[in-house]
Coordinates of C-alpha atoms and ligand atoms in Angstrom, one line a residue:
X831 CA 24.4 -17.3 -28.8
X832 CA 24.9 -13.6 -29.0
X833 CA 26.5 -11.2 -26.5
X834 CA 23.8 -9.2 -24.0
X835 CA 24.3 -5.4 -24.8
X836 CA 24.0 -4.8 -20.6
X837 CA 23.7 -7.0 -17.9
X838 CA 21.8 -6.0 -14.6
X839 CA 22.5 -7.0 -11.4
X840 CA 19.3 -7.3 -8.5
X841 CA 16.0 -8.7 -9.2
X842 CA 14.2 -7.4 -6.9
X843 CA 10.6 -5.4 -7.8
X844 CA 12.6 -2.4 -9.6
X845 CA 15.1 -4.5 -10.7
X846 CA 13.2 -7.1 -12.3
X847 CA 10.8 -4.6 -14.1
X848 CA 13.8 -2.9 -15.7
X849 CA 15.1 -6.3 -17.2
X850 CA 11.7 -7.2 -18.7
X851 CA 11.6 -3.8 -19.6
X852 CA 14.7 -4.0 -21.6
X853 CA 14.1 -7.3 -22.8
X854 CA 10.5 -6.3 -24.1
X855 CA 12.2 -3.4 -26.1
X856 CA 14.6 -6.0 -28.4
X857 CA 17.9 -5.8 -26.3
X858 CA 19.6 -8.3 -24.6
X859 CA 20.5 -9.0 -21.0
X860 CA 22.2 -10.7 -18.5
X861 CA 20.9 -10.9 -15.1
X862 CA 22.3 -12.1 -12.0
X863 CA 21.1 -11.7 -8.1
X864 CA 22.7 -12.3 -4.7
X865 CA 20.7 -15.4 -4.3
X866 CA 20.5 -18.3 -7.0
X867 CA 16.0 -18.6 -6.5
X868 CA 15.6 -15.1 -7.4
X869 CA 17.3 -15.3 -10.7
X870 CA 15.8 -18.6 -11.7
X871 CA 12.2 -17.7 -10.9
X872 CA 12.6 -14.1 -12.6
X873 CA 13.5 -16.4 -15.5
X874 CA 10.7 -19.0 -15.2
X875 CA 8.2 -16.4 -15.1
X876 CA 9.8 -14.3 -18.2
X877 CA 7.4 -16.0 -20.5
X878 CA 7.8 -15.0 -24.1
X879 CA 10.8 -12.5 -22.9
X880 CA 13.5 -15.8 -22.1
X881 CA 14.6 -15.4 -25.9
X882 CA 16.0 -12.0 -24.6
X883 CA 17.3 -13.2 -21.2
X884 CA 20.5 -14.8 -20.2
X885 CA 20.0 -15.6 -16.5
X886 CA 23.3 -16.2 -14.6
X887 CA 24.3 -17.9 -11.5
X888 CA 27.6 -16.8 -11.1
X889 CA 29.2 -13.7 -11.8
X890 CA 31.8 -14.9 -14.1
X891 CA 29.8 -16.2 -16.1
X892 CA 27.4 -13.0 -15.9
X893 CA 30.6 -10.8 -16.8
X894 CA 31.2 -13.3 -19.8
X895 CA 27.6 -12.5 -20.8
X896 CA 28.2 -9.1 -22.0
X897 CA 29.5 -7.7 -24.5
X898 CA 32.2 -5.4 -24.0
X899 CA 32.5 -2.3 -23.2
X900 CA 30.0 -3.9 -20.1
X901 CA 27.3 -1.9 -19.6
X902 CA 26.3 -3.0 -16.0
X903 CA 23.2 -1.8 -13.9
X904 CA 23.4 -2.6 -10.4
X905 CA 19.7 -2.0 -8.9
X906 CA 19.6 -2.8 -5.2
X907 CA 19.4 -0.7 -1.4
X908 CA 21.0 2.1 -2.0
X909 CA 23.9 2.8 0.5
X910 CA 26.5 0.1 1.5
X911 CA 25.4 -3.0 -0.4
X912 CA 26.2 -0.7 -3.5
X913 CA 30.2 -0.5 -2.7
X914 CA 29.9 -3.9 -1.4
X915 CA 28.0 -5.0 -4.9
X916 CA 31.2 -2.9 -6.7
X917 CA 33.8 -4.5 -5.3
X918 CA 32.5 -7.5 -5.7
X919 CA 32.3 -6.7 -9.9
X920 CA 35.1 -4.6 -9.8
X921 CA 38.2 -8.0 -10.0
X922 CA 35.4 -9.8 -13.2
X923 CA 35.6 -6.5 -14.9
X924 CA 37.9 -4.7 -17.9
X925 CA 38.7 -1.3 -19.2
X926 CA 36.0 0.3 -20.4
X927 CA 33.2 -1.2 -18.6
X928 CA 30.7 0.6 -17.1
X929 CA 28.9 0.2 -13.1
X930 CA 25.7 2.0 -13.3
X931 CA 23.7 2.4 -10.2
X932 CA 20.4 3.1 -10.6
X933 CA 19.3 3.4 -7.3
X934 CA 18.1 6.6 -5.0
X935 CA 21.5 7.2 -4.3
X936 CA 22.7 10.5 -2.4
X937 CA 24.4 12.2 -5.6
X938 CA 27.4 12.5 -3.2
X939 CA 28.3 8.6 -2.7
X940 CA 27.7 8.5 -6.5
X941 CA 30.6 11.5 -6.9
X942 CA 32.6 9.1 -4.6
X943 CA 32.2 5.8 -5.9
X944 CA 32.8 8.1 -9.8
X945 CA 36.0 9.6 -8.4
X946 CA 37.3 6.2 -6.8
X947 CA 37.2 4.7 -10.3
X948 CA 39.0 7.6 -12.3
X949 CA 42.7 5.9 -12.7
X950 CA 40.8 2.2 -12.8
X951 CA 40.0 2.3 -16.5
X952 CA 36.4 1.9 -14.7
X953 CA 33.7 4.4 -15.5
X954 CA 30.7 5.0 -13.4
X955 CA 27.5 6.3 -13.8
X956 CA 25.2 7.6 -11.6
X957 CA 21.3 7.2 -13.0
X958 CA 17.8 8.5 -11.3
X959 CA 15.0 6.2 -12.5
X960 CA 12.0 7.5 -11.7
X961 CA 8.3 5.8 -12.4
X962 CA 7.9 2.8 -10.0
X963 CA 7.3 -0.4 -10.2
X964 CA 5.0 0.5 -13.3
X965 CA 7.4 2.6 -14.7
X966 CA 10.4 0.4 -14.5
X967 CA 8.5 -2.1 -16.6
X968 CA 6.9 -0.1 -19.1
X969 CA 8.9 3.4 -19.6
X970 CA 10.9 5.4 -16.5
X971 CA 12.0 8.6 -16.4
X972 CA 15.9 8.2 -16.5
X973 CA 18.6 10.8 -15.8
X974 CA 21.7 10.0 -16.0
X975 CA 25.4 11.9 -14.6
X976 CA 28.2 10.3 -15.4
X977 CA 30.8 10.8 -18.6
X978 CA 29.1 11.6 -21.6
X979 CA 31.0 8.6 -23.7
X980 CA 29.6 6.0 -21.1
X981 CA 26.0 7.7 -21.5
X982 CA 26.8 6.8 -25.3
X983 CA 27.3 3.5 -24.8
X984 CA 24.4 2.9 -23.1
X985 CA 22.1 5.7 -24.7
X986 CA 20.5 3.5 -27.3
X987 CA 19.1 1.3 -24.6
X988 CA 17.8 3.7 -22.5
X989 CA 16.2 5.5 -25.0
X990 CA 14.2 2.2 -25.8
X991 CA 12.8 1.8 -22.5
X992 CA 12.2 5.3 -21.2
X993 CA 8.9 6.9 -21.7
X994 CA 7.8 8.7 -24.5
X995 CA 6.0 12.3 -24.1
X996 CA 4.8 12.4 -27.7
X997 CA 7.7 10.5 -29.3
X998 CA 10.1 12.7 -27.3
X999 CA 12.1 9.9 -24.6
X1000 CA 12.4 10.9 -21.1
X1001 CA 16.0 9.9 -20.5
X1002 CA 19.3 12.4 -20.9
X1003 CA 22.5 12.8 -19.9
X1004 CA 22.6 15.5 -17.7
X1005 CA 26.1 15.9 -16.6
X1006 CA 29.0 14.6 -14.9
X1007 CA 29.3 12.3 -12.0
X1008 CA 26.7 12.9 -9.3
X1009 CA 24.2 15.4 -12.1
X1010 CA 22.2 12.4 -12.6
X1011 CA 21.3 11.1 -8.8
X1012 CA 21.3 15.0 -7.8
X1013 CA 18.4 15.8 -10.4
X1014 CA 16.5 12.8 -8.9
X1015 CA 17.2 14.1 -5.4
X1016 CA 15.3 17.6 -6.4
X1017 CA 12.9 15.2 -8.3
X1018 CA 11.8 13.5 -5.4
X1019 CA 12.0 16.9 -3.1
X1020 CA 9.3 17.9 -5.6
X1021 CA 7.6 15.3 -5.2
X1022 CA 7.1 15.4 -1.5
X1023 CA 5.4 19.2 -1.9
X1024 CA 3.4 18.1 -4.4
X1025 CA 2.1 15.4 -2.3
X1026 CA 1.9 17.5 1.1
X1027 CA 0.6 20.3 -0.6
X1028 CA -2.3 17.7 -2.2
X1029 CA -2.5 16.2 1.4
X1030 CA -3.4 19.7 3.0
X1031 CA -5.8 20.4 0.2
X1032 CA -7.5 17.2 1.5
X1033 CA -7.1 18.3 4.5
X1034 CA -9.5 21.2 4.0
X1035 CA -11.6 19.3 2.0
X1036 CA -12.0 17.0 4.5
X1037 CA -12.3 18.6 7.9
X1038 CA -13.0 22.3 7.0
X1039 CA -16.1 21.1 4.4
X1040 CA -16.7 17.4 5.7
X1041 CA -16.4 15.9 2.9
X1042 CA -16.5 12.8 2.3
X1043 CA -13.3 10.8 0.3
X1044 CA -15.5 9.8 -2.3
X1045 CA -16.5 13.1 -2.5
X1046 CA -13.4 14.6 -2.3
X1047 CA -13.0 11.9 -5.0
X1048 CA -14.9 14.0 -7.0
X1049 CA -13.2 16.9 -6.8
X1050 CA -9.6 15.6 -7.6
X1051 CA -11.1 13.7 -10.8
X1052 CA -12.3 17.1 -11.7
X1053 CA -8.9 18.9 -11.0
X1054 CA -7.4 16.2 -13.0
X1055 CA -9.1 17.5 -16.3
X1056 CA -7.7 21.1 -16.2
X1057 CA -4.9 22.9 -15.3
X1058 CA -3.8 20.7 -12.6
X1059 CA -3.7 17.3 -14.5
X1060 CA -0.9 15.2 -13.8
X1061 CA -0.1 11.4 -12.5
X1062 CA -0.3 12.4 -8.8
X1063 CA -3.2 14.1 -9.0
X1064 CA -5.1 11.0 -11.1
X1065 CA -3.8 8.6 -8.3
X1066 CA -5.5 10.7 -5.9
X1067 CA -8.4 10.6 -7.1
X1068 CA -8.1 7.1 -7.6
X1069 CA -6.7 6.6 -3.8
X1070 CA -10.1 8.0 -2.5
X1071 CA -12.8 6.5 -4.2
X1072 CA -10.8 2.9 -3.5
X1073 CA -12.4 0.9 -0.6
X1074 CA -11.3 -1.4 1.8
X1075 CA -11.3 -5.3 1.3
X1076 CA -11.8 -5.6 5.1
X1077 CA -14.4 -2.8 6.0
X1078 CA -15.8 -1.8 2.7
X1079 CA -15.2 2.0 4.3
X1080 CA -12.8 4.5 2.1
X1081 CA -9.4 3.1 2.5
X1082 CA -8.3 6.2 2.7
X1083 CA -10.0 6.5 6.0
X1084 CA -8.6 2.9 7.4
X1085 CA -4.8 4.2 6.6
X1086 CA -3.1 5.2 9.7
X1087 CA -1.9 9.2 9.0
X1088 CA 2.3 8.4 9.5
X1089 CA 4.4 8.8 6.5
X1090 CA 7.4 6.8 5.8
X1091 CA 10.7 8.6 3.9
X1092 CA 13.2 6.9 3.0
X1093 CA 15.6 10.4 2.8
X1094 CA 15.7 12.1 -0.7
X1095 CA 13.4 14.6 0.6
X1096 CA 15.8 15.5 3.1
X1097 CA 18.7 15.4 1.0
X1098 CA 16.7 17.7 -0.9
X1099 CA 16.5 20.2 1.9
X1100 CA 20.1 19.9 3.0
X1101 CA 21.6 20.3 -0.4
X1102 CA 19.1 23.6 -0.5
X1103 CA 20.2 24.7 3.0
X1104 CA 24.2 23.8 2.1
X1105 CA 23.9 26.0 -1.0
X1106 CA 21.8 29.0 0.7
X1107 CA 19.3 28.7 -1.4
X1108 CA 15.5 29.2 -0.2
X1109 CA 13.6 25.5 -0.9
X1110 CA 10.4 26.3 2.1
X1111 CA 7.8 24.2 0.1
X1112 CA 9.9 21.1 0.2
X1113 CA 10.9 22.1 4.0
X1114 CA 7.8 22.3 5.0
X1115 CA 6.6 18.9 3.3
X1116 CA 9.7 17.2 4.9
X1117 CA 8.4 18.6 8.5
X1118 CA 5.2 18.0 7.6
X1119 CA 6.2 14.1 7.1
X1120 CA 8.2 14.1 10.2
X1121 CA 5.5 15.3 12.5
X1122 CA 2.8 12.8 10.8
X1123 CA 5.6 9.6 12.4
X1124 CA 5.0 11.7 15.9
X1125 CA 1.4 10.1 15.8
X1126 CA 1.2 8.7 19.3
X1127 CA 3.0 12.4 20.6
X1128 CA 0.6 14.1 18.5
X1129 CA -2.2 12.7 20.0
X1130 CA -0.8 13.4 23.4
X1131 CA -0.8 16.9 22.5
X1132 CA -4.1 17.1 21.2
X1133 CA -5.7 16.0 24.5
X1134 CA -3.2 18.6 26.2
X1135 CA -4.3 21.5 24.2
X1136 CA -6.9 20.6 21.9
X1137 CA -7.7 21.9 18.8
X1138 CA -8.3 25.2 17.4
X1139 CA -12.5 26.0 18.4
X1140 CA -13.0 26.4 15.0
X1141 CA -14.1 23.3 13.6
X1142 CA -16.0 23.2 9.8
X1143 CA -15.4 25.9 7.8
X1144 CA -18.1 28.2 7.0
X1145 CA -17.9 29.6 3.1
X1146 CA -20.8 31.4 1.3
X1147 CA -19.9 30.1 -2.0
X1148 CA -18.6 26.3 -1.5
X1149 CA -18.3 25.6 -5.3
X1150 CA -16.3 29.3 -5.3
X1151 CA -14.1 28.1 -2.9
X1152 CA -13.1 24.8 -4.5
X1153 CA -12.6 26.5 -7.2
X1154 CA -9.8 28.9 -5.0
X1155 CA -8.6 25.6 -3.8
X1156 CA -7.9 24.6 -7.4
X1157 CA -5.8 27.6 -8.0
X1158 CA -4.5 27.7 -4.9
X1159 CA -2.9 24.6 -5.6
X1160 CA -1.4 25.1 -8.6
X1161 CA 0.0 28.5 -7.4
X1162 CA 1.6 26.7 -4.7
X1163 CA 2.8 24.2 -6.9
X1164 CA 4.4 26.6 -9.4
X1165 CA 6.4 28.2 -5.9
X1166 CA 7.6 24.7 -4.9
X1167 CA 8.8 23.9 -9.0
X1168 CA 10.6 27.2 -8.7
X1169 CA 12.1 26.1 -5.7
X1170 CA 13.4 22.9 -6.9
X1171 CA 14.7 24.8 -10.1
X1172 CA 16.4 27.2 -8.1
X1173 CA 18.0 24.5 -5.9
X1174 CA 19.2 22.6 -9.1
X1175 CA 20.5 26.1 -10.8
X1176 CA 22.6 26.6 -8.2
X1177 CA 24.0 22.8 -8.0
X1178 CA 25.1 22.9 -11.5
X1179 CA 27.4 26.2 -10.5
X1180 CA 28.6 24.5 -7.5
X1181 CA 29.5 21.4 -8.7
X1182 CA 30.1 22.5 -12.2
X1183 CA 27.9 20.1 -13.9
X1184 CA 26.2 22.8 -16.7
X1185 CA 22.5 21.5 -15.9
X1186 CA 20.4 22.1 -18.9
X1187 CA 17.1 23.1 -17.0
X1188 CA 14.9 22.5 -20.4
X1189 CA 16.2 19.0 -21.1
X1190 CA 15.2 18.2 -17.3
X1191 CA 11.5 19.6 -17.6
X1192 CA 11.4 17.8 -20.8
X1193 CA 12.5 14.5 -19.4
X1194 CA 9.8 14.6 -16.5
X1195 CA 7.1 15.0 -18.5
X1196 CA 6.1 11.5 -18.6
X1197 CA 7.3 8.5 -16.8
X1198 CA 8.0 10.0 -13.4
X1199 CA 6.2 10.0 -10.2
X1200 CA 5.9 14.4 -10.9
X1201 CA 4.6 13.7 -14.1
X1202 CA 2.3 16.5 -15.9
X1203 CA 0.9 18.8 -18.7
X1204 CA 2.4 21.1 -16.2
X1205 CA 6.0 20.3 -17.3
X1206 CA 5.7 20.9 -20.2
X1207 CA 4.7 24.3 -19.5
X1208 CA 8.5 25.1 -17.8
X1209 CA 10.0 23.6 -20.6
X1210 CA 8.7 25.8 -22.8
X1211 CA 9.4 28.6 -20.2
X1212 CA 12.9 27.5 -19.9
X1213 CA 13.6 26.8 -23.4
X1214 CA 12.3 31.0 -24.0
X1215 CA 14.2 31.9 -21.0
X1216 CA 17.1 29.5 -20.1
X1217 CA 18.8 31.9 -18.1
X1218 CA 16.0 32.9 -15.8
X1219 CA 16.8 33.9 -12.2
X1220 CA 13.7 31.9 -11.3
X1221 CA 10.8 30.0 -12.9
X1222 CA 8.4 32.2 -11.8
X1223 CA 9.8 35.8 -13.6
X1224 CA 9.4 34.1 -16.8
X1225 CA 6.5 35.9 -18.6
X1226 CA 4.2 32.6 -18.5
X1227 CA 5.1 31.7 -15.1
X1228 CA 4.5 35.3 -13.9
X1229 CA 1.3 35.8 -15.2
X1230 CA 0.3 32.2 -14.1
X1231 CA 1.4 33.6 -10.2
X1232 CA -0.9 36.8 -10.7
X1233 CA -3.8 34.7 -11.6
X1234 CA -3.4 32.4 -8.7
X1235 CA -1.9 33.6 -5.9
X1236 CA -5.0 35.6 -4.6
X1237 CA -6.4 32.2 -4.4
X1238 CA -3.6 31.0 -2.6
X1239 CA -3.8 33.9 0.5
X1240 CA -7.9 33.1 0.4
X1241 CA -6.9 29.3 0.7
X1242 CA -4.0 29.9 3.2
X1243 CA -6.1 32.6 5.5
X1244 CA -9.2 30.6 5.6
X1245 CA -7.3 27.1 6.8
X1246 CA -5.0 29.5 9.5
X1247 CA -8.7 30.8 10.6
X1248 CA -9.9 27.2 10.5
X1249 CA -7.2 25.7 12.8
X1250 CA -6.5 23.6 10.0
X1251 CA -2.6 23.2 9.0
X1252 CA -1.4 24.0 5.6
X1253 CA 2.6 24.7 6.1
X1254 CA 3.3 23.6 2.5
X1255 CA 1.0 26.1 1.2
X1256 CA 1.8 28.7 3.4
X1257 CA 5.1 28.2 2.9
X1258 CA 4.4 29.0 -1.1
X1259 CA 2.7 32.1 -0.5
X1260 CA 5.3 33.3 2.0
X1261 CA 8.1 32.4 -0.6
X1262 CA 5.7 34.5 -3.7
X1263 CA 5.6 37.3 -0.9
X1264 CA 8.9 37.7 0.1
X1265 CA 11.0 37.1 -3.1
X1266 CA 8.9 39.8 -4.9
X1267 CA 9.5 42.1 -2.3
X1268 CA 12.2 44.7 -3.7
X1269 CA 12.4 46.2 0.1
X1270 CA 12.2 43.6 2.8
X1271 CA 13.0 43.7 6.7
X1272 CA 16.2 42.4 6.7
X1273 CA 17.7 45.7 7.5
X1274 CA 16.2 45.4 11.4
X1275 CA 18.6 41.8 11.3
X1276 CA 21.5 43.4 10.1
X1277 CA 21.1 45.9 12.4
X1278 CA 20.6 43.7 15.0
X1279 CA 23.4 41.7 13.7
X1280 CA 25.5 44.9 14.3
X1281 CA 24.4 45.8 17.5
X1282 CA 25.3 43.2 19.4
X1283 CA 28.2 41.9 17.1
X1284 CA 29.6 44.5 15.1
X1285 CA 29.0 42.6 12.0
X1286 CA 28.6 45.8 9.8
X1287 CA 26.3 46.6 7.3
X1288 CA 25.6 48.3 3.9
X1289 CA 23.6 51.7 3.6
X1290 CA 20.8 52.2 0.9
X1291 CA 22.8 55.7 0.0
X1292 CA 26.1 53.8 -0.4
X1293 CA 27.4 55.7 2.1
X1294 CA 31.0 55.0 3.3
X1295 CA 29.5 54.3 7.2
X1296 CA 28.5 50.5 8.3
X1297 CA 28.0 50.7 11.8
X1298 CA 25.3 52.0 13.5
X1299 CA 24.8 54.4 16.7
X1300 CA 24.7 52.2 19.2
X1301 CA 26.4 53.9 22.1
X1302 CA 29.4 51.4 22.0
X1303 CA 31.4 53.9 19.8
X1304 CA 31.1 51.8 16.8
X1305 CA 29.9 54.6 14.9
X1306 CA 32.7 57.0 16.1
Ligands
6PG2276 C1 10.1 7.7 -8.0 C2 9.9 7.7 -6.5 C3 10.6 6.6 -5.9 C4 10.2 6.2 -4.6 C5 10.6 7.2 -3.5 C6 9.7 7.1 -2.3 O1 10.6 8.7 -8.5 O2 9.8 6.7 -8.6 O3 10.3 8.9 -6.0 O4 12.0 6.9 -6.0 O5 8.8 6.0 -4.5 O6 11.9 6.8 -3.2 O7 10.4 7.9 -1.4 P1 9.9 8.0 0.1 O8 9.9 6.6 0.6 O9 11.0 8.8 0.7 O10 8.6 8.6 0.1

């Protein structure tokens, strides 16, 4: 029997979707989990796939299943069980072969575990798989750090099961060590704007117009056929016209309003902060997740101080202000891309990884959870303009902010009036207002800064003075 070209280790849901996944697409694999049951009922239920599987109980004889150089994706909890899961490989394995983790890693365990492995003849390699469960199985989004000879090994395979946009496959090697888990990171930090910023729009819909979900339904599934289109947006849709089993009610409306994270976001926001680089939109939809989990303190509050005396939101033209929301929504969405951008533009400096921003727009146009016509819009804009400060003073995203963001201050002062909270969006619009700003306020904080500190400050005339006339003879 012939050699499996990769083995993967951890059957779990994203695990087990991958092998099929690879299986499906003509290449062979190994497959071993912790425990024995897993492994043999992955196999009993891989139907017409067995031809492709080898399922193994031990890992000798998983190791023995591959053909070297070992290709070897270890897809479990991210976090300890990985180094525990490498060491356990590492004594079964030869030069060359290759541990690939294809978990939500933070990027900076992955530079770690890469760097720990330099003088063992081991390689590494980090890999963001984005798409789901439904992904995993029938075409992921895949980025992958690491060197770029171990991406070549594995390359042919991961171009067979990543998803196509056109016949274009979403998987590339984006750089060394952690590049591959840090452009997931941003990935997913997008991806919690995107969804707060949808949540908020909701949010209006729901208690500024009393809407109903079905309704609201409506209005997504109409989004979803123009400039907005995208995965998330389809699910939405999808989400609020579902009902319950139990009630027959919305679901929507039987779903308790506390949302999980399992960190990535944050990451997201740390990295951003670490780096000094301005990422409000995913901020805010971090917070914005952290005070949903403060339910039982939130209601607490609410009976303390109630809520705004506003209540439903009074519009002259309803179908004119949807239509705001629409726009609104992809103006914010365009400041929290940007952000994201920015945030990855400066990790490839820091960490020297030479991100090509193109390539990553291109790869997240299908398969991932941020999937969209919208993507393909910044690759274009990236590929015209790769050296861009920002996405949004290239000439198509410019002119794209101008169109939208009146919509976006309606949107945002019309929710503020309402009582109703939008801090994703508002944190857009505040990012749009200040960063095209040539003459902000921060002369009153340096100023400050040098009044009670002496920290100095630069002049607008370049003149040779930097303190100012305090009375503490700084200025003398
Ligand atoms: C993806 C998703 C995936 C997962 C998130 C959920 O790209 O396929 O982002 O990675 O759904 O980890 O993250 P939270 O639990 O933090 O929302």
């Amino acid at each position: 029997m012939s050699q499996a070209e990769i083995g993967l280790i951890g059957l779990g849901v994203m695990g087990s979707n991958l092998a099929l996944n690879i299986a499906e697409k003509g290449n062979r694999i190994a497959v071993f989990n912790r425990t024995v049951d897993a492994t043999r009922k992955f196999y009993a239920e891989a139907g017409a796939l067995k031809d492709q599987i080898v399922p193994c109980e031990t890992i000798e004889e998983f190791v023995a299943a591959i053909r070297p150089p070992r290709p070897i994706i270890i897809m479990i909890k991210a976090g300890d069980p990985v180094d525990q899961q490498m060491e356990a490989l590492k004594p079964h394995l030869a030069k060359g072969d290759i541990m690939i983790d294809a978990g939500n890693a933070n990027f900076r365990d992955t530079m770690r575990r890469f760097d720990a492995l330099k003088d063992s003849g081991l390689t590494f390699i980090g890999m963001g798989v984005s798409g789901g469960e439904e992904g995993a199985r029938h075409g992921p989004s895949i980025m992958v750090g690491g060197t770029e000879e171990s991406y070549r090994r594995v390359e042919k395979v991961l171009t067979s099961i990543a998803a196509k946009y056109d016949s274009d496959p979403c998987v590339a090697w984006l750089g060394e060590n952690g590049a591959g888990h840090f452009v997931k990171t941003i990935h997913n930090g997008i991806e919690y704007a995107d969804m707060q910023m949808i949540a908020e729009i909701y949010g209006i819909l729901r208690d500024g117009l009393k809407m109903t979900a079905q309704e609201i339904g409506e209005v997504f599934g109409a989004w979803n056929k123009g400039r907005l289109n995208s995965y998330l947006i389809e699910i939405t849709e999808k989400v609020l016209k579902a009902a319950d089993p139990l009630t027959g009610k919305p679901i929507v409306d039987m779903i308790l309003d506390k949302a999980g994270q399992k960190g990535t976001g944050k990451w997201s926001v740390i990295e951003a902060q670490n780096m000094g680089v301005p990422a409000t939109a995913i901020e805010a939809a971090v917070a914005a997740r952290s005070i949903s989990s403060a339910k039982e303190e939130r209601e607490a509050a609410e009976k303390v101080l109630g809520l705004p005396p506003v209540g439903e939101i009074k519009v002259a033209d309803r179908d004119g202000f949807i239509k705001d929301l629409e726009n609104a929504l992809l103006a914010a969405k365009i400041g929290a891309y940007a952000q994201g951008f920015a945030v990855m533009a400066a990790a490839s400096k820091e960490f020297g990884w030479n991100l090509p921003m193109p390539t990553i727009a291109k790869i997240w146009r299908a398969g991932c959870i941020i999937r969209s016509q919208f993507l393909d819009e910044i690759t274009t804009a990236f590929t015209k303009a790769p050296d861009a400060a920002n996405l949004i003073v290239t000439p198509a995203f410019a002119a794209m902010v101008k169109e939208s963001d009146g919509a976006l201050r309606r949107v945002v002062s019309t929710a503020v009036l309402g009582g109703l909270p939008v801090p994703a969006l508002a944190s857009a619009l505040g990012y749009f207002d200040s960063y095209r700003r040539g003459r902000g306020t921060a002369n009153v904080i340096q100023a400050q800064r040098d009044f009670f500190g002496a920290h100095g400050f630069d002049r607008v005339d370049g003149a040779d003075s930097h303190h100012g006339p305090w009375g503490s003879g700084l200025n003398a």
